[in-house]
Coordinates of C-alpha atoms in Angstrom, one line a residue:
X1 CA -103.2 -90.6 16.2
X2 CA -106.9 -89.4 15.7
X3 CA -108.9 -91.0 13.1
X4 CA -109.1 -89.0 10.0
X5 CA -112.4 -89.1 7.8
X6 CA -111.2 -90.6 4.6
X7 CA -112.2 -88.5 0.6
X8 CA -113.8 -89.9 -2.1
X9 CA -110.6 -91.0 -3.7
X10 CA -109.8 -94.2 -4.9
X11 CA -107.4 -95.1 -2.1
X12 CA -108.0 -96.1 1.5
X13 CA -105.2 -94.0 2.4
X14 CA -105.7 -91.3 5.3
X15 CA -105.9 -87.6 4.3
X16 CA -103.4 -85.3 6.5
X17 CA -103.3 -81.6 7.2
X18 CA -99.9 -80.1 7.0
X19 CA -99.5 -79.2 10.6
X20 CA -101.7 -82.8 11.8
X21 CA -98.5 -84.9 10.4
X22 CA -96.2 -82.6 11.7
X23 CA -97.4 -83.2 15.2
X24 CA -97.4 -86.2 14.5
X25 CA -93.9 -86.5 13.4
X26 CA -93.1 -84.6 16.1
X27 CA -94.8 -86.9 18.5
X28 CA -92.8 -89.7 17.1
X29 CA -89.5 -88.5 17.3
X30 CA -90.2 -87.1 21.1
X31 CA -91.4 -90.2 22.2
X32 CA -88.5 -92.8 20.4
X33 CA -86.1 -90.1 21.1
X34 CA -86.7 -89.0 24.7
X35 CA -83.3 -89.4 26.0
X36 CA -80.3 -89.5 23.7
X37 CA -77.0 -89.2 23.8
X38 CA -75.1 -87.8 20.6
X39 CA -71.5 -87.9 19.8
X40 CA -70.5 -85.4 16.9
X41 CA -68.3 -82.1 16.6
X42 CA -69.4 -78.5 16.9
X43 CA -69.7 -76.2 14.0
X44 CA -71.2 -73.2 13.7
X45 CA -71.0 -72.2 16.8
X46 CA -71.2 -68.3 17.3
X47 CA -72.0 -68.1 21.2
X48 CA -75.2 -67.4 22.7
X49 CA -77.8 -65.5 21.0
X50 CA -79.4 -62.3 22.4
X51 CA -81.9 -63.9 23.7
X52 CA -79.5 -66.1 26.0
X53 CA -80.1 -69.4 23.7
X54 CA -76.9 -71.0 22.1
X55 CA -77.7 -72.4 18.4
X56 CA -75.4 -74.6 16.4
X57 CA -74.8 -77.9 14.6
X58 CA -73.6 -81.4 15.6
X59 CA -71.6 -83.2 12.7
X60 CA -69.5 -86.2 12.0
X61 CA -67.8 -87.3 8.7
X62 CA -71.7 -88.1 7.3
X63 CA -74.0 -86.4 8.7
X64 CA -74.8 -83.3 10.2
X65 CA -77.8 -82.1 13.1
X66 CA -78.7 -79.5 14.3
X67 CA -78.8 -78.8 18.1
X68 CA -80.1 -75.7 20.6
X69 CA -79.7 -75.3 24.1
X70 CA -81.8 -73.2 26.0
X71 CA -81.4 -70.0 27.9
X72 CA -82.1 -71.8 31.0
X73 CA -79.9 -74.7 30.4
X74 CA -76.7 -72.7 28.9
X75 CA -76.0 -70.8 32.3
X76 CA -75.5 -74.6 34.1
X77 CA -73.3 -76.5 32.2
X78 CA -69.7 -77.6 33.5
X79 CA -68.0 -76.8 29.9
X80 CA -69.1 -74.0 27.1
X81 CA -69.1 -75.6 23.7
X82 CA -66.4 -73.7 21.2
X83 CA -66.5 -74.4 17.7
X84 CA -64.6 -77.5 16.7
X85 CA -64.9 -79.3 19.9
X86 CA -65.8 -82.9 19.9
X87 CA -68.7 -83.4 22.4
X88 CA -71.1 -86.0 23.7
X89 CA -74.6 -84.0 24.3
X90 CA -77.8 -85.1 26.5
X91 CA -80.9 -84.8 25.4
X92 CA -84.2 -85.2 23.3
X93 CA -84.6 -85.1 19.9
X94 CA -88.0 -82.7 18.3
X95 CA -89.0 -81.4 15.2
X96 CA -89.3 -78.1 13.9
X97 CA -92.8 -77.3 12.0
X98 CA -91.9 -74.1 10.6
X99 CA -89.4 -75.4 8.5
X100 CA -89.3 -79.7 8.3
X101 CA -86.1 -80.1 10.6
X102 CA -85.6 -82.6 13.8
X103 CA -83.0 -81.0 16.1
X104 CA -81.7 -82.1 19.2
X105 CA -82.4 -79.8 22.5
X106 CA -79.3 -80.3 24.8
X107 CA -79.4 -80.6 28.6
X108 CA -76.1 -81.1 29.4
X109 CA -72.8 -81.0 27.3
X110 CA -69.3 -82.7 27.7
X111 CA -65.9 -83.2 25.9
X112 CA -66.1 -86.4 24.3
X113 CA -63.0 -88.1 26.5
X114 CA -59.6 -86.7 27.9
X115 CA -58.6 -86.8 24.3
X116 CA -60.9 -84.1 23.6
X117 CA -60.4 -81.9 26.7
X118 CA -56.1 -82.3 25.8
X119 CA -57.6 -81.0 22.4
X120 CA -59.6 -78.3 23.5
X121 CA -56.7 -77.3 26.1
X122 CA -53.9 -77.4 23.6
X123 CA -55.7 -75.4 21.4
X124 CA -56.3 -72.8 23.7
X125 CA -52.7 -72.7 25.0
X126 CA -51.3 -72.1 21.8
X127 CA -53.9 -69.0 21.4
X128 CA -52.7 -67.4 24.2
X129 CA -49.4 -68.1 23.7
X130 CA -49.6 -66.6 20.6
X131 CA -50.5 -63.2 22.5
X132 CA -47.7 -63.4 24.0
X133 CA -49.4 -64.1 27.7
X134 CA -46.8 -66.7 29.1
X135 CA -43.4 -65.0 27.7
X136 CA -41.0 -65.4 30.6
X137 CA -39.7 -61.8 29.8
X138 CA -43.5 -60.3 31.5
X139 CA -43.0 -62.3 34.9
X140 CA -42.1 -60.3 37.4
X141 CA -39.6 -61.2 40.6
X142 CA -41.5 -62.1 43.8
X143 CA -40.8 -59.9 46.9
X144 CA -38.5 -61.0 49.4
X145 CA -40.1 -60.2 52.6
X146 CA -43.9 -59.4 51.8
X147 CA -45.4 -58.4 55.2
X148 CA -49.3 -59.4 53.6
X149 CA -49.7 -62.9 51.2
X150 CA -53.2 -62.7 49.7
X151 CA -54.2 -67.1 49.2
X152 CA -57.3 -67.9 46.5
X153 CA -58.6 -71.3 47.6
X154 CA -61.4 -73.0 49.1
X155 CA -62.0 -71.7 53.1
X156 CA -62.5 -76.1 54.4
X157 CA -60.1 -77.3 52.3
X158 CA -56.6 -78.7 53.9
X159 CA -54.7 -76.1 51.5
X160 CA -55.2 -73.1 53.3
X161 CA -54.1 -75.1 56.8
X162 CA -51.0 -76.6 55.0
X163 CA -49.9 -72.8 53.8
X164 CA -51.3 -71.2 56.8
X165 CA -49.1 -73.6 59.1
X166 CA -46.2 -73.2 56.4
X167 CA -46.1 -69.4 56.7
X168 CA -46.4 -69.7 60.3
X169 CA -43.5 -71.6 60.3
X170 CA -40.7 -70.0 58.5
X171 CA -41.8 -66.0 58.9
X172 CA -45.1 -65.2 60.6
X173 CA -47.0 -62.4 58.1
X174 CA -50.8 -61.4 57.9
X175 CA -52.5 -63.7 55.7
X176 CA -55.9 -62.5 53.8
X177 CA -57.7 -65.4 52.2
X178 CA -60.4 -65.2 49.1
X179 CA -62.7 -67.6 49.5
X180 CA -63.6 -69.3 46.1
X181 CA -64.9 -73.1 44.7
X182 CA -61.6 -74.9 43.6
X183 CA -64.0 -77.4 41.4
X184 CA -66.9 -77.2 39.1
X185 CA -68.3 -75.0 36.5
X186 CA -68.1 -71.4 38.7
X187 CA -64.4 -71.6 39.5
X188 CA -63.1 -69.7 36.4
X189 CA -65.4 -67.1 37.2
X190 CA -64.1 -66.8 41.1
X191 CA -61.0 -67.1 40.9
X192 CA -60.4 -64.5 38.4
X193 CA -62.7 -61.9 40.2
X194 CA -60.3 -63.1 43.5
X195 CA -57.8 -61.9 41.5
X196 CA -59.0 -58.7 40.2
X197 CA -60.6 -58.0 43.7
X198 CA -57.5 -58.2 45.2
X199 CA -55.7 -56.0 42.7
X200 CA -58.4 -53.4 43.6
X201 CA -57.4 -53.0 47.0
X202 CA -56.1 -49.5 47.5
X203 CA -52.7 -49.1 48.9
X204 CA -53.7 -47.8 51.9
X205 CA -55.2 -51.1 53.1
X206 CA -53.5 -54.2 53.6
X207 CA -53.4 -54.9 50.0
X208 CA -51.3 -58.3 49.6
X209 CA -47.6 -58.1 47.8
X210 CA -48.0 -61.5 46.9
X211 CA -50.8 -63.9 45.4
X212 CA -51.1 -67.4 46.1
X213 CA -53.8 -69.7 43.8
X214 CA -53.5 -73.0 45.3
X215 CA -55.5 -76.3 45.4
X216 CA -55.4 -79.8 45.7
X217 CA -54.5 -82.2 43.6
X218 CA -57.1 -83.8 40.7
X219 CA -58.1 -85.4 37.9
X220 CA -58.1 -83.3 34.8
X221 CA -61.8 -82.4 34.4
X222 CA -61.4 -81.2 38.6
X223 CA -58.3 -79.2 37.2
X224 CA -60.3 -77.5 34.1
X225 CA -61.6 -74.1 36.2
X226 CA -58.4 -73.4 36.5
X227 CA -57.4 -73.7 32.4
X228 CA -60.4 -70.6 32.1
X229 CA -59.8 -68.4 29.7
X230 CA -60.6 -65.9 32.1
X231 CA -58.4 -67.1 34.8
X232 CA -55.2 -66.7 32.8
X233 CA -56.7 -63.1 31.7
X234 CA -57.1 -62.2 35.3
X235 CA -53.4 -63.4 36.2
X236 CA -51.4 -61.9 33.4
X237 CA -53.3 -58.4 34.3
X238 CA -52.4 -58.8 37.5
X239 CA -50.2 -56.2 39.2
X240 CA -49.6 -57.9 42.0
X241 CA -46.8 -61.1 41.1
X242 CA -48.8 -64.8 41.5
X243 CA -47.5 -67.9 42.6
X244 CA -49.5 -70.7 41.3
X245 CA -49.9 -74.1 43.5
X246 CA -52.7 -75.8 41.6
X247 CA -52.9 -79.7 41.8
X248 CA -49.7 -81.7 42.5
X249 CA -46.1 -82.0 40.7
X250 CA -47.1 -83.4 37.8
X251 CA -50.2 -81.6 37.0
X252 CA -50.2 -78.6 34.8
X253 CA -52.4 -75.9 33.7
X254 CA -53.0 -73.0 32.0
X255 CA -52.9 -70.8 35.0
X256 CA -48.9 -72.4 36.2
X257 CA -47.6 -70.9 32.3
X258 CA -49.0 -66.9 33.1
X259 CA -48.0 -67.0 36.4
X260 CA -44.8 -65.6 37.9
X261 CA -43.9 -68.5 39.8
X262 CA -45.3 -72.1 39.8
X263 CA -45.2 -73.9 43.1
X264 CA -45.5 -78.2 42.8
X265 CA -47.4 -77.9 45.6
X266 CA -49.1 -75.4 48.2
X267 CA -46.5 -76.4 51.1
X268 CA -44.2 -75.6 48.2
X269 CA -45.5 -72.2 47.3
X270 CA -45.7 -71.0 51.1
X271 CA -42.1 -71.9 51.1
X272 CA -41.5 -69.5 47.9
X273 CA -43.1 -66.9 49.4
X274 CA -41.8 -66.4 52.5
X275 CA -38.0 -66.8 53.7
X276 CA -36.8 -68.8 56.7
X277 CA -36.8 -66.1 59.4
X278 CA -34.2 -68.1 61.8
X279 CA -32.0 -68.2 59.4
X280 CA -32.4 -64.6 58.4
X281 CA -31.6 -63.8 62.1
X282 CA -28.4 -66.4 61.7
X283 CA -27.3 -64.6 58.7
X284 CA -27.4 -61.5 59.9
X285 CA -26.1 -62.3 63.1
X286 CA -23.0 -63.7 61.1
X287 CA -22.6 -60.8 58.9
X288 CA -22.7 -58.7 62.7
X289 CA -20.2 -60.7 63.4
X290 CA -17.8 -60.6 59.9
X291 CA -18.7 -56.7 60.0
X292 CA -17.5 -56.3 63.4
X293 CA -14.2 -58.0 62.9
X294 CA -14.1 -56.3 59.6
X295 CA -14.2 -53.1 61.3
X296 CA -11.6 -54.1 64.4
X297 CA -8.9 -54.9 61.6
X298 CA -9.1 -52.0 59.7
X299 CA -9.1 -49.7 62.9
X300 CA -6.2 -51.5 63.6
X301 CA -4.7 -51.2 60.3
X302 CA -4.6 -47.7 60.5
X303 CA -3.8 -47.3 63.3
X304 CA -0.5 -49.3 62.2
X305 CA -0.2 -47.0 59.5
X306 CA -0.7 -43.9 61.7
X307 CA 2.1 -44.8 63.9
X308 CA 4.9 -45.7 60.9
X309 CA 3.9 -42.7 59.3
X310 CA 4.4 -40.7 62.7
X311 CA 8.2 -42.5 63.1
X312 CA 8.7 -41.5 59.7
X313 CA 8.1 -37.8 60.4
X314 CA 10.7 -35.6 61.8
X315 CA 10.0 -33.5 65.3
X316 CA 9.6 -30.5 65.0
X317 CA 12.7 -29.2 66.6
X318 CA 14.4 -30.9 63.2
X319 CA 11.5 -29.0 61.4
X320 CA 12.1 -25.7 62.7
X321 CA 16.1 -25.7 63.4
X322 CA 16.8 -23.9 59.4
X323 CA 14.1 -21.6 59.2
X324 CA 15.1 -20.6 63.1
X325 CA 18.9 -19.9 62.0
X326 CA 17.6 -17.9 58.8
X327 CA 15.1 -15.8 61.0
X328 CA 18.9 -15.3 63.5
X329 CA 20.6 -14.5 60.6
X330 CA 18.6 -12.0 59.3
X331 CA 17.8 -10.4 62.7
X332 CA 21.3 -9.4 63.0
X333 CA 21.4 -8.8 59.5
X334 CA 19.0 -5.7 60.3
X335 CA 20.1 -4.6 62.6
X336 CA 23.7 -3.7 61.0
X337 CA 21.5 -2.4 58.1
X338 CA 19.5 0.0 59.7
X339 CA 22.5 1.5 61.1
X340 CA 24.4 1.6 57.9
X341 CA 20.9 3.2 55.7
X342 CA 20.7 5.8 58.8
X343 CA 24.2 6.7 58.3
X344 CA 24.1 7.1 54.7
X345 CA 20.4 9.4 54.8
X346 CA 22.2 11.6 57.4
X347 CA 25.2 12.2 54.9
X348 CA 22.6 12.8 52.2
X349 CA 20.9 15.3 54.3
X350 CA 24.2 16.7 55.0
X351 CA 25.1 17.7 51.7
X352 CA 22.0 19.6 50.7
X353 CA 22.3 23.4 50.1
X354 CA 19.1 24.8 51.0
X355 CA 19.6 28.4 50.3
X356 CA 16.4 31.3 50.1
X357 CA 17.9 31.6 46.4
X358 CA 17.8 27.9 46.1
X359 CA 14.4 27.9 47.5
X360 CA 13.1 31.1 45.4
X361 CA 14.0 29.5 42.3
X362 CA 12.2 25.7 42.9
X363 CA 9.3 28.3 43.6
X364 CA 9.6 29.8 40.4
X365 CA 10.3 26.9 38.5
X366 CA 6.8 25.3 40.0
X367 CA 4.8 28.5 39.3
X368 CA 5.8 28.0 35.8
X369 CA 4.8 24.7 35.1
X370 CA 1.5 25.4 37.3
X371 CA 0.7 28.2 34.7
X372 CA 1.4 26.4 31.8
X373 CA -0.1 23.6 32.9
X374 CA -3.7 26.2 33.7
X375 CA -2.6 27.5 30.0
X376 CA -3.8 23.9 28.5
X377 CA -6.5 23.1 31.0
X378 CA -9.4 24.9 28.9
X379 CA -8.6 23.1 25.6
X380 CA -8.0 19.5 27.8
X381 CA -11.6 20.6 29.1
X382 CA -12.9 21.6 25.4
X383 CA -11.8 18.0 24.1
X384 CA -12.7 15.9 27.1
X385 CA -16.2 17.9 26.8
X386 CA -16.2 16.7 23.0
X387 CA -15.1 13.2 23.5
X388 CA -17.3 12.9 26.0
X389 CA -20.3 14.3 23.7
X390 CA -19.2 12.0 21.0
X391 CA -19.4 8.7 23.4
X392 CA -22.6 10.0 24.2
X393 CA -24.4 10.7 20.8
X394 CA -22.8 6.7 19.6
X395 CA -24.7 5.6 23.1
X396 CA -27.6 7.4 21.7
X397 CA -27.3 6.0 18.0
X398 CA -27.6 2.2 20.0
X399 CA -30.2 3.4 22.3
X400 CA -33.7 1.6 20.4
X401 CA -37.2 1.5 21.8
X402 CA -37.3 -1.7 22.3
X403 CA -34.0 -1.4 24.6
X404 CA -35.9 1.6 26.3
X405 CA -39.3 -0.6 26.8
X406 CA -36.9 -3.6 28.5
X407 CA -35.1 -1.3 30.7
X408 CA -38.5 1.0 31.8
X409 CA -40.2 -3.0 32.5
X410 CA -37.3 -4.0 34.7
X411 CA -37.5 -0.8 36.8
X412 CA -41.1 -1.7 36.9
X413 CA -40.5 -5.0 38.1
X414 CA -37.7 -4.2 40.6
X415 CA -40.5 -1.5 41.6
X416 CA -43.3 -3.7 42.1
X417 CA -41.1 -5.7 43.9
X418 CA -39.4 -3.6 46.2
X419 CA -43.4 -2.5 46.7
X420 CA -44.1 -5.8 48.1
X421 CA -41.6 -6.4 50.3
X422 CA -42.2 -3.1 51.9
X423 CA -46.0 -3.9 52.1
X424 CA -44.8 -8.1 53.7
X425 CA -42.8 -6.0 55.9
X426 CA -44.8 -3.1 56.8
X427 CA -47.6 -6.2 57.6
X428 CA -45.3 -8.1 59.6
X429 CA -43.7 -5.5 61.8
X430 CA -47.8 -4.4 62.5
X431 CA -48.1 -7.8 63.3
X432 CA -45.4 -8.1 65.8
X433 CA -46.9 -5.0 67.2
X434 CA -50.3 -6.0 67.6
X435 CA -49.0 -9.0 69.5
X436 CA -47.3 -6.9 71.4
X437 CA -49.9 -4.9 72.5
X438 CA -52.5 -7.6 73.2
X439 CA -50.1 -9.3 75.4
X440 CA -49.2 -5.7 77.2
X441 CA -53.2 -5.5 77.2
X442 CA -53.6 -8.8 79.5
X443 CA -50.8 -8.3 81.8
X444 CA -52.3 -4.8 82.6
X445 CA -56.0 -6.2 82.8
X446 CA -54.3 -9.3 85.0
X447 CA -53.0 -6.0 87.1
X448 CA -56.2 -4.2 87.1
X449 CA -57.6 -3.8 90.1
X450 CA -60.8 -4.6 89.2
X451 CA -59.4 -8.5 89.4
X452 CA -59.6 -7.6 92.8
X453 CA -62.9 -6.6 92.9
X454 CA -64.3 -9.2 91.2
X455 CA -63.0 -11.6 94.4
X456 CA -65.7 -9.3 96.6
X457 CA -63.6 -6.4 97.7
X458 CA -64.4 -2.8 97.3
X459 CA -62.9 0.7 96.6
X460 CA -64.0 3.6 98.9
X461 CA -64.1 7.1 96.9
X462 CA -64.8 10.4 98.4
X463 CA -66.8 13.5 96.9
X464 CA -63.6 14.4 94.7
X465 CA -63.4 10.5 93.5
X466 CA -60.1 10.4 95.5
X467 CA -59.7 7.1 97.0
X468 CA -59.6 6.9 100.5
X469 CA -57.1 4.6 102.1
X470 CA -57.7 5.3 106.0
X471 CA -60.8 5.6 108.1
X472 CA -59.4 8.5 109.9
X473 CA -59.6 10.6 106.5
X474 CA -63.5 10.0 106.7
X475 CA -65.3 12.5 108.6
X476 CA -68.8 12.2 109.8
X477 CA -71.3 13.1 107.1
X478 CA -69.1 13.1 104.3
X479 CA -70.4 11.7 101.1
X480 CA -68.7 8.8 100.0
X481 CA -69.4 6.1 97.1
X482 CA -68.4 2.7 97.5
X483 CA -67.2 0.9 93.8
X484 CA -68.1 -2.7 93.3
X485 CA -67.3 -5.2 90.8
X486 CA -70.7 -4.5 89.2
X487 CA -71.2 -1.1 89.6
X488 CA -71.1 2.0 92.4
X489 CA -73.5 2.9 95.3
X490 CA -73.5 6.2 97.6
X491 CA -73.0 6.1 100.9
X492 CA -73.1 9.3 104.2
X493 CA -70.4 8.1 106.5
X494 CA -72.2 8.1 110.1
X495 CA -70.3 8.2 113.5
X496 CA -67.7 5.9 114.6
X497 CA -70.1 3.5 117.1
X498 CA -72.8 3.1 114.2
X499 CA -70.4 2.3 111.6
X500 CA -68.6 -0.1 113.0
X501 CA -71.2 -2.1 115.4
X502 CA -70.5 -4.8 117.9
X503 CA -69.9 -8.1 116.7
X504 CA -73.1 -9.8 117.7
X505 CA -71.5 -13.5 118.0
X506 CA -72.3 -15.6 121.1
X507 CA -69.7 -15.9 124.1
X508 CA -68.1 -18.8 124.3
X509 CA -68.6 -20.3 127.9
X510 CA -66.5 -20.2 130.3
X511 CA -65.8 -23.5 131.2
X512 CA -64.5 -24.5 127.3
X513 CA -64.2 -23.5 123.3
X514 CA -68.1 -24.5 123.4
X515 CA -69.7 -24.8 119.6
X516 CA -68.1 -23.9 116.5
X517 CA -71.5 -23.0 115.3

């Protein structure tokens, strides 16, 4: 403390500014106080500020302090302080100037005992139970046969050897594994983006049809990533259904109530995941077995049945003896019949008197009922043509505009129709013919015998463009042109000894063949 220049005054006591004893105080309380550790229950807690530093008070039954915990500082501790919690924080004690306080600046934060973390964990189970996160109605049956099992666990740990062998075991199936830390103050934080991340695969890629968040066993501060508040968020939002293998038998946590299946152990929840495929092959190999006998005794059952219904049935002779002596019966029947009804139309034809009186006066008697019958066809006419004017004028009465409208749109929509299939079929019969003619187009170029030109041979045409087939029909000095792939060139035809000359090729001697070349 630096000497201070004592007043006039009638004391020997020092004179102090304001800020020199608060530095001094502060000095004090910094250097008795470097390194404390403080036992007291959280209140007033509100999370960290904007500026990343977490204010809040330390209390007991009689006292109260006030504590901070820098920006710095709040992103590495193992536990976040929530309000209520009974902590023991690390630290130094300071003052602050502006306002005559001593608070306590944490470096590190901790539940104060088991008690305390049961507390804190209890708590937050009943929260989220109160949301309704670990009802057993929102768990969802596991697949039987997944063919891809997503694990969330450490990458060196024995856990994902002990599933991976497991799995291997009962029913071979691609395993993906998400690497995260089973312990310390990160694990919330990876496990739950594990399990978002794999929720976010798209289907098209091997997304997993069953999660797997295992670990080893632990004490319950190893456990407490997986009691995150996040974690159990991340699960119960999950889509995919979650097996949760986390410590052994007796240990429980948060994440074993959201999940859809808890596994005592990881061996445990590889065997929940995947069935036994021997004895998938042994059942159905059984069930082949049951369905094939199955099968054999009911063939055979009906079969039985066919044949006692068959003995039952009479033959068909049986069947057709009656209707056979009805169809005899009345064959002879007929015949007697039609000799009888001839018999009796011959004596009917017999007694007829056809006289030219008798005929003259059926004649007459028709011409008068033919006249008097033309006598009422003009007033039938008259009152058919009324009846039917009447009918007409009602139609008429009933006839409305709106009636005419409706009937004038459905001719125009049976018009427009009939319109375009004409015009579909009027464009698909030009298509057929199109087709047509480009394929009669290559077969005659593929005939053309300007194929053959193209190979080196050449046309001979005479001064009326005739071809010529025959050197005899060439005569000397005629003009000829000679056609080429390419184009045409004019020739005179000379005489026979310069147009065809000598072959000029080389004897061979007469002792062999001599040289090919």
């Amino acid at each position: 403390m630096s000497d201070l220049l004592a007043t006039d005054s009638k004391t020997n006591a020092a004179e102090y500014s304001v800020s020199e004893i608060s530095g001094a105080l502060k000095r004090v309380v910094e250097d008795t106080f470097g390194n404390v550790r403080v036992r007291g229950e959280i209140s007033g807690y509100r999370g960290p500020h904007s500026s990343g530093h977490a204010y809040f008070s330390l209390k007991d039954n009689r006292a109260r302090i006030e504590a901070v915990i820098w920006k710095g500082t709040f992103s590495k501790l193992k536990f976040r302080p929530e309000e209520g919690m009974e902590v023991i924080a690390s630290g130094k004690l300071t003052t602050y100037p502006g306002s005559s306080k001593y608070q306590i600046v944490i470096d590190n934060i901790e539940p104060a005992g088991a008690g305390a973390l049961m507390a804190l964990l209890e708590e937050r189970k009943r929260r989220l139970a109160a949301e309704g996160l670990f009802e057993t109605g929102r768990k969802r049956p596991l697949p039987f046969m997944p063919r891809t099992i997503g694990v969330i666990t450490s990458p060196t740990g024995a856990v994902i050897r002990d599933i991976i062998h497991r799995i291997t075991d009962r029913f071979p199936v691609h395993v993906l594994v998400w690497p995260v830390r089973v312990q310390g103050e990160t694990t919330g934080a990876e496990v739950s983006n594990a399990v978002a991340g794999f929720n976010a695969l798209p289907e098209g890629m091997a997304r997993p049809d069953i999660l797997i968040v295992a670990r080893g066993g632990g004490s319950l501060e190893d456990l407490w990533g997986f009691n995150d508040e996040a974690v159990v968020r991340a699960v119960a939002a999950s889509s995919i259904p979650v097996i949760s293998a986390v410590g052994h038998e007796t240990d429980w946590t948060l994440i074993d109530l959201v999940a859809d299946r808890r596994a005592p152990t990881p061996t445990g929840a590889a065997e929940m995941a995947v069935p036994v495929k021997a004895e998938l092959e042994a059942a159905v190999a059984r069930l082949s077995a049951r369905l094939k006998g199955a099968v054999s005794r009911c063939t055979q059952r009906k079969r039985d049945a066919l044949r006692a219904t068959a003995r039952a049935l009479p033959s068909a002779d049986a069947l057709l003896a009656l209707p056979r002596r009805r169809f005899d019966e009345a064959a002879s029947r007929l015949q007697r019949a039609l000799i009888a009804n001839t018999e009796a139309k011959k004596q009917k034809f017999r007694g007829l008197r056809l006289s030219p009186v008798v005929l003259s006066r059926r004649l007459a008697d028709a011409k008068l009922r033919s006249e008097r019958a033309a006598g009422r066809l003009p007033g039938c006419f008259s009152a058919m043509v009324t009846n039917r004017r009447n009918r007409l004028a009602r139609d008429a009465a009933r006839v409305t505009a709106n009636a005419l409208v409706q009937r004038i749109e459905m001719a125009r929509q049976r018009l427009e129709t009939f319109e375009r299939r004409q015009r579909q079929s009027i464009d698909r019969t030009l298509e057929r013919r199109r087709q047509r003619f480009e394929q009669a187009a290559r077969l005659a170029g593929s005939l053309s015998y300007k194929r053959i030109l193209e190979r080196g041979f050449a046309v001979v045409l005479d001064a009326d463009d005739q071809l010529v087939k025959r050197a005899s029909d060439i005569a000397t000095g005629d003009a000829l042109a000679i056609r080429f792939a390419d184009g045409e060139v004019n020739a005179i035809a000379a005489n026979e000894t310069a147009a065809r000359p000598k072959s000029s090729r080389p004897k061979p001697p007469a002792g062999g063949q001599g040289s090919l070349f």
